[in-house]
Coordinates of C-alpha atoms in Angstrom, one line a residue:
Chain A
X17 CA -5.3 17.9 -21.5
X18 CA -2.2 16.9 -23.5
X19 CA -0.5 13.7 -24.3
X20 CA 3.3 14.1 -24.2
X21 CA 5.9 11.8 -25.7
X22 CA 9.6 12.0 -26.6
X23 CA 10.0 14.4 -23.6
X24 CA 13.4 12.8 -22.8
X25 CA 14.9 14.2 -25.9
X26 CA 17.4 16.9 -25.0
X27 CA 16.5 16.6 -21.3
X28 CA 19.5 18.0 -19.4
X29 CA 20.7 15.2 -17.0
X30 CA 22.1 17.8 -14.6
X31 CA 18.7 19.5 -14.4
X32 CA 17.0 16.2 -13.8
X33 CA 19.5 15.4 -11.0
X34 CA 18.8 18.7 -9.4
X35 CA 15.0 18.3 -9.5
X36 CA 15.2 14.8 -8.1
X37 CA 17.6 16.0 -5.4
X38 CA 15.1 18.7 -4.4
X39 CA 12.3 16.2 -4.2
X40 CA 14.4 14.0 -1.9
X41 CA 15.1 17.0 0.3
X42 CA 11.4 17.7 0.5
X43 CA 10.9 14.0 1.4
X44 CA 13.6 14.3 4.1
X45 CA 11.7 17.3 5.6
X46 CA 8.3 15.5 5.5
X47 CA 6.9 18.0 2.9
X48 CA 5.5 15.5 0.4
X49 CA 2.4 13.3 0.2
X50 CA 3.3 9.8 -1.1
X51 CA 1.5 6.6 -0.1
X52 CA 3.6 3.5 -0.7
X53 CA 3.2 2.2 -4.3
X54 CA 0.8 -0.6 -4.7
X55 CA 1.4 -3.8 -6.7
X56 CA -1.0 -5.7 -8.9
X57 CA 0.2 -9.1 -10.0
X58 CA -0.5 -10.0 -13.6
X59 CA 0.0 -13.5 -15.2
X60 CA 3.5 -12.6 -16.7
X61 CA 4.5 -9.6 -14.6
X62 CA 3.1 -6.8 -12.4
X63 CA 2.2 -3.2 -12.4
X64 CA 2.8 -0.6 -9.8
X65 CA 0.7 2.5 -9.1
X66 CA 2.5 5.5 -7.6
X67 CA 0.5 8.6 -6.6
X68 CA 2.1 11.7 -5.0
X69 CA 2.0 15.4 -4.4
X70 CA 5.1 17.6 -4.3
X71 CA 3.8 21.0 -3.0
X72 CA 7.2 22.8 -3.4
X73 CA 7.3 22.0 -7.1
X74 CA 3.6 22.5 -7.5
X75 CA 3.0 19.1 -9.1
X76 CA 0.7 16.2 -8.4
X77 CA 0.0 13.0 -10.2
X78 CA 0.3 9.2 -10.6
X79 CA 2.8 7.1 -12.4
X80 CA 1.7 3.7 -13.6
X81 CA 4.5 1.3 -14.5
X82 CA 4.7 -2.4 -15.4
X83 CA 7.5 -4.9 -15.1
X84 CA 7.2 -7.9 -17.6
X85 CA 10.5 -9.7 -17.9
X86 CA 9.4 -11.6 -21.0
X87 CA 8.4 -8.5 -23.0
X88 CA 11.7 -8.2 -25.0
X89 CA 10.8 -11.5 -26.6
X90 CA 7.6 -9.8 -27.9
X91 CA 9.5 -6.7 -29.1
X92 CA 8.4 -4.6 -26.1
X93 CA 10.4 -3.1 -23.2
X94 CA 10.3 -4.9 -19.9
X95 CA 9.3 -1.7 -18.2
X96 CA 6.8 0.8 -19.6
X97 CA 5.3 3.8 -17.8
X98 CA 2.7 6.5 -18.1
X99 CA 2.5 9.5 -15.7
X100 CA -0.8 11.4 -15.3
X101 CA -0.4 14.9 -14.0
X102 CA -3.3 16.7 -12.3
X103 CA -3.9 20.4 -12.0
X104 CA -3.3 21.3 -8.3
X105 CA -6.1 23.8 -8.1
X106 CA -8.9 21.8 -9.7
X107 CA -7.7 18.2 -9.9
X108 CA -8.3 18.2 -13.6
X109 CA -6.0 15.9 -15.6
X110 CA -3.5 18.2 -17.3
X111 CA -1.2 15.8 -19.0
X112 CA -0.5 12.1 -19.7
X113 CA 3.2 11.5 -20.2
X114 CA 4.9 8.6 -21.9
X115 CA 7.2 8.1 -18.9
X116 CA 9.2 5.0 -20.0
X117 CA 12.5 6.8 -20.7
X118 CA 11.9 9.2 -17.8
X119 CA 11.6 6.3 -15.4
X120 CA 15.2 5.3 -16.4
X121 CA 16.4 8.8 -15.9
X122 CA 14.8 9.5 -12.6
X123 CA 16.2 6.2 -11.2
X124 CA 19.6 7.1 -12.5
X125 CA 19.3 10.5 -10.8
X126 CA 18.6 8.9 -7.4
X127 CA 21.7 6.7 -7.7
X128 CA 23.8 9.7 -8.8
X129 CA 22.6 11.8 -5.8
X130 CA 23.2 8.9 -3.4
X131 CA 26.7 8.4 -4.8
X132 CA 27.4 12.2 -4.6
X133 CA 26.5 12.3 -0.8
X134 CA 27.7 8.9 0.3
X135 CA 30.8 8.1 -1.7
X136 CA 33.9 9.3 0.2
X137 CA 35.7 9.8 -3.0
X138 CA 34.8 12.4 -5.6
X139 CA 36.9 10.8 -8.3
X140 CA 35.7 7.2 -8.6
X141 CA 36.1 3.9 -10.2
X142 CA 32.5 2.9 -11.0
X143 CA 31.6 -0.8 -10.9
X144 CA 28.5 -1.9 -12.8
X145 CA 26.7 -5.2 -12.3
X146 CA 24.2 -5.6 -15.1
X147 CA 24.1 -3.9 -18.5
X148 CA 20.5 -3.1 -19.1
X149 CA 18.9 0.3 -19.7
X150 CA 19.1 1.2 -16.0
X151 CA 22.9 0.5 -15.9
X152 CA 23.3 3.1 -18.7
X153 CA 21.0 5.6 -16.9
X154 CA 23.1 5.2 -13.7
X155 CA 26.3 6.0 -15.6
X156 CA 24.8 8.9 -17.5
X157 CA 23.5 10.5 -14.3
X158 CA 26.4 9.7 -12.0
X159 CA 29.0 11.3 -14.3
X160 CA 27.2 14.6 -13.6
X161 CA 27.6 14.3 -9.8
X162 CA 31.1 12.6 -9.6
X163 CA 34.2 12.4 -11.7
X164 CA 34.1 8.9 -13.1
X165 CA 37.6 7.8 -13.9
X166 CA 37.0 4.2 -15.0
X167 CA 33.9 1.9 -15.4
X168 CA 34.2 -1.9 -14.7
X169 CA 31.2 -3.7 -16.1
X170 CA 30.1 -7.2 -15.4
X171 CA 27.4 -9.0 -17.3
X172 CA 26.5 -12.7 -17.2
X173 CA 27.4 -12.6 -20.9
X174 CA 30.7 -10.7 -21.4
X175 CA 29.6 -9.7 -25.0
X176 CA 26.9 -7.6 -23.4
X177 CA 29.5 -5.9 -21.2
X178 CA 31.6 -5.1 -24.2
X179 CA 28.6 -3.8 -26.2
X180 CA 27.6 -1.7 -23.3
X181 CA 31.0 -0.1 -23.1
X182 CA 30.9 0.6 -26.8
X183 CA 27.8 2.7 -26.1
X184 CA 29.5 4.8 -23.4
X185 CA 31.2 7.9 -24.7
X186 CA 34.4 9.4 -23.4
X187 CA 34.8 7.1 -20.4
X188 CA 37.3 4.4 -19.8
X189 CA 34.8 1.5 -19.8
X190 CA 35.8 -2.3 -19.8
X191 CA 34.2 -5.7 -19.3
X192 CA 35.3 -7.2 -15.9
X193 CA 34.8 -10.2 -13.8
X194 CA 32.3 -10.0 -10.9
X195 CA 35.1 -9.7 -8.4
X196 CA 37.0 -7.1 -10.4
X197 CA 33.8 -5.0 -11.0
X198 CA 33.2 -5.1 -7.2
X199 CA 36.7 -3.7 -6.6
X200 CA 35.6 -0.1 -7.1
X201 CA 34.5 3.1 -5.2
X202 CA 30.9 3.1 -6.2
X203 CA 29.2 -0.2 -7.1
X204 CA 25.9 -0.1 -8.9
X205 CA 23.8 -3.3 -9.1
X206 CA 20.9 -3.3 -11.7
X207 CA 20.0 -6.9 -12.2
X208 CA 16.6 -8.6 -11.7
X209 CA 18.3 -11.2 -9.5
X210 CA 16.3 -13.1 -6.9
X211 CA 19.4 -14.4 -5.1
X212 CA 22.6 -12.7 -4.0
X213 CA 25.2 -12.4 -6.7
X214 CA 27.6 -10.0 -4.9
X215 CA 29.6 -11.7 -2.2
X216 CA 30.7 -10.1 1.0
X217 CA 34.4 -10.9 0.5
X218 CA 34.5 -8.8 -2.7
X219 CA 33.4 -5.5 -1.1
X220 CA 36.2 -3.3 0.4
X221 CA 35.9 -0.8 3.1
X222 CA 34.8 2.6 2.0
X223 CA 32.8 1.3 -0.9
X224 CA 29.4 2.9 -1.6
X225 CA 26.8 0.6 -3.2
X226 CA 23.7 1.7 -5.1
X227 CA 21.4 -1.4 -4.9
X228 CA 19.0 -0.6 -7.7
X229 CA 17.8 -4.0 -9.0
X230 CA 15.7 -5.2 -6.2
X231 CA 12.3 -3.4 -6.5
X232 CA 9.8 -6.2 -5.8
X233 CA 9.3 -8.8 -3.1
X234 CA 11.7 -11.7 -3.6
X235 CA 14.4 -9.7 -5.4
X236 CA 17.9 -9.6 -3.9
X237 CA 21.4 -8.9 -5.3
X238 CA 23.7 -8.5 -2.2
X239 CA 25.0 -11.1 0.2
X240 CA 23.1 -10.2 3.4
X241 CA 26.5 -10.3 5.2
X242 CA 27.3 -7.0 3.4
X243 CA 24.2 -5.4 4.9
X244 CA 25.4 -6.3 8.4
X245 CA 28.7 -4.4 8.1
X246 CA 27.2 -1.5 6.2
X247 CA 25.1 1.6 6.8
X248 CA 22.0 1.1 4.8
X249 CA 20.1 4.1 3.5
X250 CA 16.7 3.6 1.7
X251 CA 14.6 5.9 -0.4
X252 CA 11.4 5.1 1.6
X253 CA 11.4 2.7 4.5
X254 CA 7.9 1.3 3.9
X255 CA 8.7 0.5 0.2
X256 CA 12.2 -0.8 1.0
X257 CA 10.9 -3.3 3.6
X258 CA 8.3 -4.5 1.1
X259 CA 10.3 -4.6 -2.1
X260 CA 13.8 -3.2 -1.8
X261 CA 17.2 -5.0 -1.4
X262 CA 16.4 -5.5 2.3
X263 CA 13.0 -7.2 1.7
X264 CA 14.3 -10.8 1.5
X265 CA 16.7 -10.5 4.5
X266 CA 13.9 -8.9 6.5
X267 CA 11.4 -11.6 5.5
X268 CA 14.0 -14.2 6.6
X269 CA 14.5 -12.5 9.9
X270 CA 18.2 -11.8 9.3
X271 CA 17.9 -8.0 8.9
X272 CA 15.6 -5.5 10.7
X273 CA 14.2 -2.2 9.7
X274 CA 15.5 -0.8 13.0
X275 CA 19.0 -1.3 11.6
X276 CA 18.5 1.2 8.8
X277 CA 20.8 4.2 8.9
X278 CA 18.2 6.6 7.4
X279 CA 16.7 7.8 4.1
X280 CA 18.3 9.4 1.2
X281 CA 16.1 12.5 1.9
X282 CA 17.6 12.7 5.4
X283 CA 21.1 12.4 3.8
X284 CA 20.4 15.2 1.3
X285 CA 19.2 17.6 4.0
X286 CA 22.3 16.7 6.2
X287 CA 20.4 15.0 9.0
X288 CA 22.1 11.6 8.3
X289 CA 25.1 10.5 6.3
X290 CA 28.4 8.6 6.1
X291 CA 30.3 8.8 9.4
X292 CA 33.8 7.5 8.3
X293 CA 35.7 7.1 5.1
X294 CA 36.1 3.3 5.7
X295 CA 32.4 2.7 6.3
X296 CA 30.5 0.7 3.6
X297 CA 27.4 2.6 2.6
X298 CA 24.4 1.2 0.7
X299 CA 21.6 3.1 -1.0
X300 CA 18.6 0.7 -1.4
X301 CA 16.5 2.2 -4.2
X302 CA 12.9 1.1 -4.8
X303 CA 11.9 4.2 -6.8
X304 CA 9.6 7.0 -5.4
X305 CA 6.6 8.6 -7.1
X306 CA 8.1 12.0 -6.1
X307 CA 11.1 11.3 -8.4
X308 CA 8.6 10.8 -11.2
X309 CA 6.9 14.0 -10.4
X310 CA 10.1 15.9 -10.3
X311 CA 11.2 14.8 -13.7
X312 CA 7.6 15.2 -15.1
X313 CA 7.7 18.8 -14.0
X314 CA 10.6 19.4 -16.4
X315 CA 9.2 17.0 -19.1
X316 CA 6.0 19.0 -19.3
X317 CA 7.9 21.7 -21.1
X318 CA 9.4 19.3 -23.6
X319 CA 8.6 16.8 -26.3
X320 CA 5.8 16.3 -28.8
X321 CA 2.3 17.2 -27.5
X322 CA -1.1 15.9 -28.7
X323 CA -4.1 17.9 -27.4
X324 CA -6.8 15.6 -26.1
X325 CA -10.4 16.7 -25.5
X326 CA -11.2 16.7 -21.7
X327 CA -13.5 16.8 -19.8
Chain B
X7 CA -2.4 3.2 -27.2
X8 CA -5.7 5.0 -27.6
X9 CA -7.3 7.9 -25.9
X10 CA -11.1 7.4 -25.7
X11 CA -13.7 10.0 -25.0
X12 CA -17.6 10.2 -25.2
X13 CA -17.6 6.4 -24.5
X14 CA -20.8 6.9 -22.4
X15 CA -22.9 7.8 -25.5
X16 CA -25.3 5.0 -26.2
X17 CA -23.9 2.9 -23.4
X18 CA -26.7 0.5 -22.4
X19 CA -27.4 0.9 -18.7
X20 CA -28.6 -2.7 -18.4
X21 CA -25.3 -3.9 -19.8
X22 CA -23.4 -1.7 -17.4
X23 CA -25.5 -3.0 -14.5
X24 CA -24.8 -6.6 -15.5
X25 CA -21.0 -6.0 -15.9
X26 CA -20.8 -4.2 -12.5
X27 CA -22.9 -7.0 -10.9
X28 CA -20.5 -9.6 -12.3
X29 CA -17.5 -7.6 -10.9
X30 CA -19.2 -7.6 -7.4
X31 CA -19.8 -11.4 -7.7
X32 CA -16.0 -11.9 -8.4
X33 CA -15.3 -9.6 -5.4
X34 CA -17.6 -11.7 -3.3
X35 CA -15.7 -14.8 -4.3
X36 CA -12.3 -13.3 -3.7
X37 CA -11.3 -13.4 -7.4
X38 CA -10.1 -9.8 -7.8
X39 CA -7.0 -7.8 -7.0
X40 CA -7.9 -4.4 -5.6
X41 CA -5.8 -2.6 -3.0
X42 CA -7.8 0.1 -1.1
X43 CA -7.9 3.4 -3.0
X44 CA -5.4 6.0 -1.8
X45 CA -6.1 9.6 -1.2
X46 CA -3.9 12.6 -1.9
X47 CA -5.1 15.9 -0.3
X48 CA -4.8 19.0 -2.5
X49 CA -5.4 22.5 -1.4
X50 CA -9.0 22.7 -2.6
X51 CA -9.9 19.0 -2.8
X52 CA -8.4 15.6 -3.2
X53 CA -7.7 12.9 -5.7
X54 CA -8.0 9.1 -5.4
X55 CA -6.0 6.4 -7.1
X56 CA -7.7 3.1 -7.7
X57 CA -5.8 0.2 -9.3
X58 CA -7.3 -3.2 -9.8
X59 CA -7.3 -6.4 -11.9
X60 CA -10.4 -8.3 -12.8
X61 CA -9.2 -11.7 -14.2
X62 CA -12.6 -13.0 -15.2
X63 CA -13.2 -9.9 -17.4
X64 CA -9.6 -9.9 -18.5
X65 CA -9.1 -6.3 -17.7
X66 CA -6.6 -4.4 -15.5
X67 CA -5.9 -0.7 -14.9
X68 CA -6.1 2.3 -12.7
X69 CA -8.7 5.0 -12.3
X70 CA -7.6 8.5 -11.1
X71 CA -10.4 10.7 -9.9
X72 CA -10.6 14.0 -8.1
X73 CA -13.2 15.7 -5.9
X74 CA -13.0 19.5 -5.9
X75 CA -16.3 20.9 -4.6
X76 CA -15.5 24.5 -5.7
X77 CA -14.9 23.5 -9.3
X78 CA -18.4 24.4 -10.6
X79 CA -17.6 28.0 -9.8
X80 CA -14.7 27.7 -12.3
X81 CA -16.8 26.0 -15.0
X82 CA -15.4 22.5 -14.2
X83 CA -17.1 19.4 -12.8
X84 CA -16.5 18.6 -9.1
X85 CA -15.5 15.1 -10.1
X86 CA -13.3 14.3 -13.1
X87 CA -11.8 10.9 -13.9
X88 CA -9.3 9.2 -16.2
X89 CA -9.0 5.4 -16.4
X90 CA -5.7 3.9 -17.7
X91 CA -6.2 0.3 -19.1
X92 CA -3.1 -2.0 -19.3
X93 CA -2.7 -5.0 -21.5
X94 CA -2.9 -8.1 -19.2
X95 CA -0.2 -10.0 -21.1
X96 CA 2.5 -7.3 -21.4
X97 CA 1.5 -4.5 -19.0
X98 CA 1.5 -2.1 -21.9
X99 CA -0.9 0.9 -21.6
X100 CA -3.7 0.1 -24.0
X101 CA -6.1 3.0 -23.5
X102 CA -6.6 6.1 -21.5
X103 CA -10.3 6.7 -21.0
X104 CA -12.2 9.9 -20.1
X105 CA -14.0 8.3 -17.2
X106 CA -16.0 11.2 -15.8
X107 CA -19.4 10.2 -17.1
X108 CA -18.5 6.5 -16.6
X109 CA -17.9 7.2 -12.9
X110 CA -21.4 8.4 -12.5
X111 CA -22.8 5.3 -14.3
X112 CA -20.8 2.7 -12.5
X113 CA -21.8 4.2 -9.1
X114 CA -25.4 4.2 -10.2
X115 CA -25.1 0.6 -11.2
X116 CA -23.8 -0.4 -7.7
X117 CA -26.8 1.3 -6.1
X118 CA -29.2 -0.4 -8.6
X119 CA -27.7 -3.8 -7.8
X120 CA -27.8 -3.2 -4.1
X121 CA -31.5 -2.2 -4.4
X122 CA -32.3 -5.2 -6.6
X123 CA -30.9 -7.6 -4.0
X124 CA -31.8 -5.8 -0.8
X125 CA -35.2 -4.1 -1.4
X126 CA -38.0 -6.4 -0.2
X127 CA -40.3 -4.9 -2.8
X128 CA -39.8 -5.1 -6.6
X129 CA -42.1 -2.2 -7.3
X130 CA -40.8 0.8 -5.3
X131 CA -41.3 4.3 -4.3
X132 CA -37.8 5.8 -4.7
X133 CA -36.7 8.6 -2.3
X134 CA -33.8 10.8 -3.4
X135 CA -31.8 13.1 -1.1
X136 CA -29.7 15.4 -3.3
X137 CA -30.2 16.2 -7.0
X138 CA -26.7 16.2 -8.4
X139 CA -25.3 14.1 -11.3
X140 CA -25.1 11.0 -9.0
X141 CA -28.8 11.3 -8.1
X142 CA -29.7 11.1 -11.8
X143 CA -27.3 8.2 -12.3
X144 CA -28.9 6.3 -9.5
X145 CA -32.4 6.8 -10.9
X146 CA -31.4 5.8 -14.5
X147 CA -29.6 2.6 -13.3
X148 CA -32.2 1.6 -10.7
X149 CA -35.1 1.8 -13.1
X150 CA -33.5 -1.1 -14.9
X151 CA -33.3 -3.4 -11.9
X152 CA -36.7 -2.5 -10.1
X153 CA -40.0 -1.1 -11.2
X154 CA -39.9 2.5 -10.0
X155 CA -43.5 3.8 -9.4
X156 CA -42.8 7.2 -7.9
X157 CA -39.8 9.3 -7.2
X158 CA -39.8 11.7 -4.2
X159 CA -36.9 14.2 -4.4
X160 CA -35.5 16.4 -1.7
X161 CA -33.0 19.2 -2.3
X162 CA -31.9 22.0 0.0
X163 CA -33.3 24.2 -2.7
X164 CA -36.8 22.9 -3.9
X165 CA -36.2 24.6 -7.3
X166 CA -33.4 22.1 -7.9
X167 CA -35.7 19.2 -7.0
X168 CA -38.3 20.5 -9.5
X169 CA -35.6 21.0 -12.2
X170 CA -34.3 17.5 -11.5
X171 CA -37.8 16.0 -12.0
X172 CA -38.2 17.9 -15.2
X173 CA -35.1 16.0 -16.5
X174 CA -36.5 12.6 -15.6
X175 CA -38.5 11.0 -18.4
X176 CA -41.6 8.8 -18.0
X177 CA -41.5 8.6 -14.2
X178 CA -43.8 10.2 -11.6
X179 CA -41.2 12.5 -10.0
X180 CA -41.9 15.2 -7.5
X181 CA -40.2 17.6 -5.1
X182 CA -40.7 16.5 -1.5
X183 CA -39.9 17.4 2.1
X184 CA -37.0 15.5 3.7
X185 CA -39.4 13.5 5.8
X186 CA -41.7 12.7 2.8
X187 CA -38.8 11.7 0.6
X188 CA -37.6 9.3 3.4
X189 CA -41.1 7.7 3.5
X190 CA -40.2 5.3 0.6
X191 CA -39.1 1.8 -0.2
X192 CA -35.6 2.6 -1.5
X193 CA -33.9 5.8 -0.2
X194 CA -30.8 7.1 -2.0
X195 CA -28.6 9.7 -0.4
X196 CA -26.1 11.5 -2.7
X197 CA -25.1 14.7 -0.8
X198 CA -21.6 15.8 0.2
X199 CA -22.9 16.3 3.8
X200 CA -20.5 16.1 6.7
X201 CA -23.2 15.7 9.3
X202 CA -26.4 13.6 9.4
X203 CA -29.3 14.9 7.5
X204 CA -31.5 11.8 7.6
X205 CA -33.1 11.3 11.0
X206 CA -33.8 7.9 12.5
X207 CA -37.5 8.7 13.1
X208 CA -38.1 9.2 9.4
X209 CA -37.0 5.7 8.3
X210 CA -39.7 3.0 8.3
X211 CA -39.2 -0.8 8.7
X212 CA -38.4 -2.6 5.5
X213 CA -36.7 0.4 3.9
X214 CA -33.5 -0.1 1.9
X215 CA -31.0 2.8 1.9
X216 CA -28.3 3.4 -0.6
X217 CA -25.8 5.6 1.2
X218 CA -23.8 7.0 -1.7
X219 CA -22.7 10.5 -0.7
X220 CA -20.1 9.6 2.0
X221 CA -16.9 8.7 0.2
X222 CA -14.2 10.4 2.1
X223 CA -13.2 10.7 5.8
X224 CA -15.6 13.1 7.7
X225 CA -18.5 12.7 5.3
X226 CA -21.8 11.4 6.9
X227 CA -25.5 11.6 5.8
X228 CA -27.4 9.2 8.1
X229 CA -28.2 9.6 11.8
X230 CA -26.0 6.9 13.4
X231 CA -29.1 5.5 15.2
X232 CA -30.3 4.2 11.8
X233 CA -27.1 2.1 11.5
X234 CA -27.8 0.5 14.9
X235 CA -31.2 -0.9 13.8
X236 CA -30.1 -1.8 10.3
X237 CA -28.1 -4.5 8.5
X238 CA -25.2 -2.5 6.9
X239 CA -23.6 -3.9 3.8
X240 CA -20.5 -2.3 2.3
X241 CA -18.8 -2.5 -1.0
X242 CA -15.4 -3.0 0.6
X243 CA -14.8 -3.1 4.3
X244 CA -11.4 -1.4 4.3
X245 CA -12.6 1.5 2.1
X246 CA -15.9 1.9 4.1
X247 CA -14.2 2.1 7.4
X248 CA -11.9 4.7 6.0
X249 CA -14.3 6.8 4.0
X250 CA -17.8 5.4 3.8
X251 CA -21.0 6.3 5.6
X252 CA -19.7 4.3 8.6
X253 CA -16.4 6.2 8.8
X254 CA -17.5 8.9 11.2
X255 CA -19.5 6.7 13.6
X256 CA -16.5 4.3 13.7
X257 CA -14.1 7.1 14.4
X258 CA -16.4 8.3 17.2
X259 CA -16.6 4.8 18.6
X260 CA -20.3 4.4 18.2
X261 CA -20.2 1.8 15.4
X262 CA -17.9 -1.0 14.8
X263 CA -16.7 -2.9 11.7
X264 CA -17.7 -6.1 13.5
X265 CA -21.3 -5.0 13.2
X266 CA -21.3 -5.1 9.4
X267 CA -23.6 -7.6 7.8
X268 CA -21.4 -8.3 4.8
X269 CA -20.3 -7.0 1.4
X270 CA -22.4 -6.4 -1.7
X271 CA -20.3 -9.0 -3.4
X272 CA -21.4 -11.5 -0.8
X273 CA -25.0 -10.5 -1.3
X274 CA -24.7 -10.9 -5.1
X275 CA -23.4 -14.5 -4.7
X276 CA -26.1 -15.3 -2.2
X277 CA -23.8 -15.7 0.8
X278 CA -25.3 -12.8 2.7
X279 CA -28.6 -10.9 2.4
X280 CA -31.7 -9.4 3.8
X281 CA -33.3 -11.8 6.4
X282 CA -36.7 -10.3 7.0
X283 CA -39.1 -8.0 5.0
X284 CA -39.2 -5.6 8.0
X285 CA -35.4 -5.3 8.3
X286 CA -33.8 -2.0 7.4
X287 CA -30.9 -2.6 5.0
X288 CA -28.2 -0.1 4.1
X289 CA -25.7 -0.3 1.3
X290 CA -22.7 1.9 2.1
X291 CA -21.0 2.7 -1.2
X292 CA -17.5 4.1 -1.5
X293 CA -16.9 3.1 -5.1
X294 CA -14.6 0.2 -6.2
X295 CA -11.9 0.2 -8.8
X296 CA -13.4 -3.1 -10.1
X297 CA -16.6 -1.2 -11.0
X298 CA -14.5 1.2 -13.1
X299 CA -12.8 -1.7 -14.9
X300 CA -16.2 -3.4 -15.5
X301 CA -17.6 -0.3 -17.2
X302 CA -14.3 0.4 -19.0
X303 CA -14.4 -3.1 -20.5
X304 CA -17.6 -2.0 -22.3
X305 CA -16.4 1.5 -23.0
X306 CA -13.3 0.3 -24.8
X307 CA -15.6 -0.7 -27.7
X308 CA -17.3 2.8 -27.8
X309 CA -16.7 6.4 -28.3
X310 CA -14.2 8.6 -30.1
X311 CA -10.7 7.2 -30.3
X312 CA -7.4 9.1 -30.8
X313 CA -4.4 7.0 -31.5
X314 CA -1.4 7.9 -29.4
X315 CA 2.2 6.9 -30.0
X316 CA 3.5 4.5 -27.4
X317 CA 6.0 3.3 -26.3

């Protein structure tokens, strides 16, 4: 068994996008095993356990990932992750991977793939709500699937938006008001908000929205009125109903699972998709264990390895 | 973060029994978080993912354990396990533990506790069906909760039973026929059988049975007629219905969850229990994540540690 760290160094974002896209295609075809992730609530956060098996990529394992919003005050990331990979033939643990940076990348890849299939434009103005690590991962992945002409970034603190843009290379990136950031082709929301911060009036026809932030019960970023006039695609219906952008509107009885337009997997295999250039589309991302396996498959060949005695 | 191995060396079985008993008491009082374990089916076996949080022992984590019956032919154990322990305050992975031997011990402890509370006799003849690692773990744990006067061991191959007894120190242990092994005070079944091998006629009044072997859908060791005239206690109802000794009779409609007498946790806290010395009692064990956390809590102070860079 090996412990692997720094596997993200030099990882090709395009290769990650392709691997995650292939995993979504398998998901769309019903070729994966993936029980919904389970949540354990700790005093100051939670952790999620995400097992899966992706036969076509010959990889199986479990990601374990926490969310502790007060961690930065202790000098630790909010989100930290380990992925345990098992040998398919024998079930023997093959590798334990430091998956914290990989988690950012694989979530970025899902957004990039959703935007590639669901944005009606291929040259886009990208609107970003939130400036954390996930915002950066979304930009870095999406610039490999679409031509990003301009980035409009909103943060509660404009200094954060300016600092964020300073870290983005070779893109026209600027701090913007909420309303101006929403005036875009692809809008990406990555905040931990528990009430809508994106108002219906700000969203124009033809916009594609990647709703990334809501990934636990009670989290919500979009005015539910946007959902009503949109085609909403999810990564996994069971997870989205429990913890995605749609979880609060469903719990409040103002949105229904039956209204969903489909899954990203179905979009990737061409079974579902955008029907009209003026349609508003939403990708509600909760994060799938198969994304973690797809990136782990690449990461296994990278990074620093420490050999561990087992069994 | 640390990787820990050999943590079972010098582990005090009495201390393990006590920690596992305390975990069952918390379970009986509803003080733990533990979603039912999930199963992923691989071509030649499966793996189970078991997250939990045990607030009273201040420990949280996930055990990942496979079952691959053909592994011994490849020089690997059938069952191998890793436990990942997370820091309660920050969610940071604290330790990865080689939990293969710990899995045997914590399952043995559950049987030992069930026998302690449910056997009407405190000096017992112990009947063993099966002679694998789990059979040994059951004997080693149970001799710390009850006085074991004699051990009657059945194996499909009597040579295995004799070899097994040769490995048991300071106990009167002998190979026996199935019927003679069943003529005992505490009967422990640890086979991977998928059809009943213990017949109703062989079980006398007052016997306590630890049904350990059935831990996946389709597995079954006891004639369902025994269940009908017994009080059946489970570790966790959801897991037992899915994968315990009762799973096949329930699937066939000849046993019902409503017939269960209670959980081992309820027995430990005195809420449920044996009502009469002549009653037959059964403990249907599937294995709980809180048992793994209870033993991990002790194991964290033992063994060989390798420091791993994280995050």
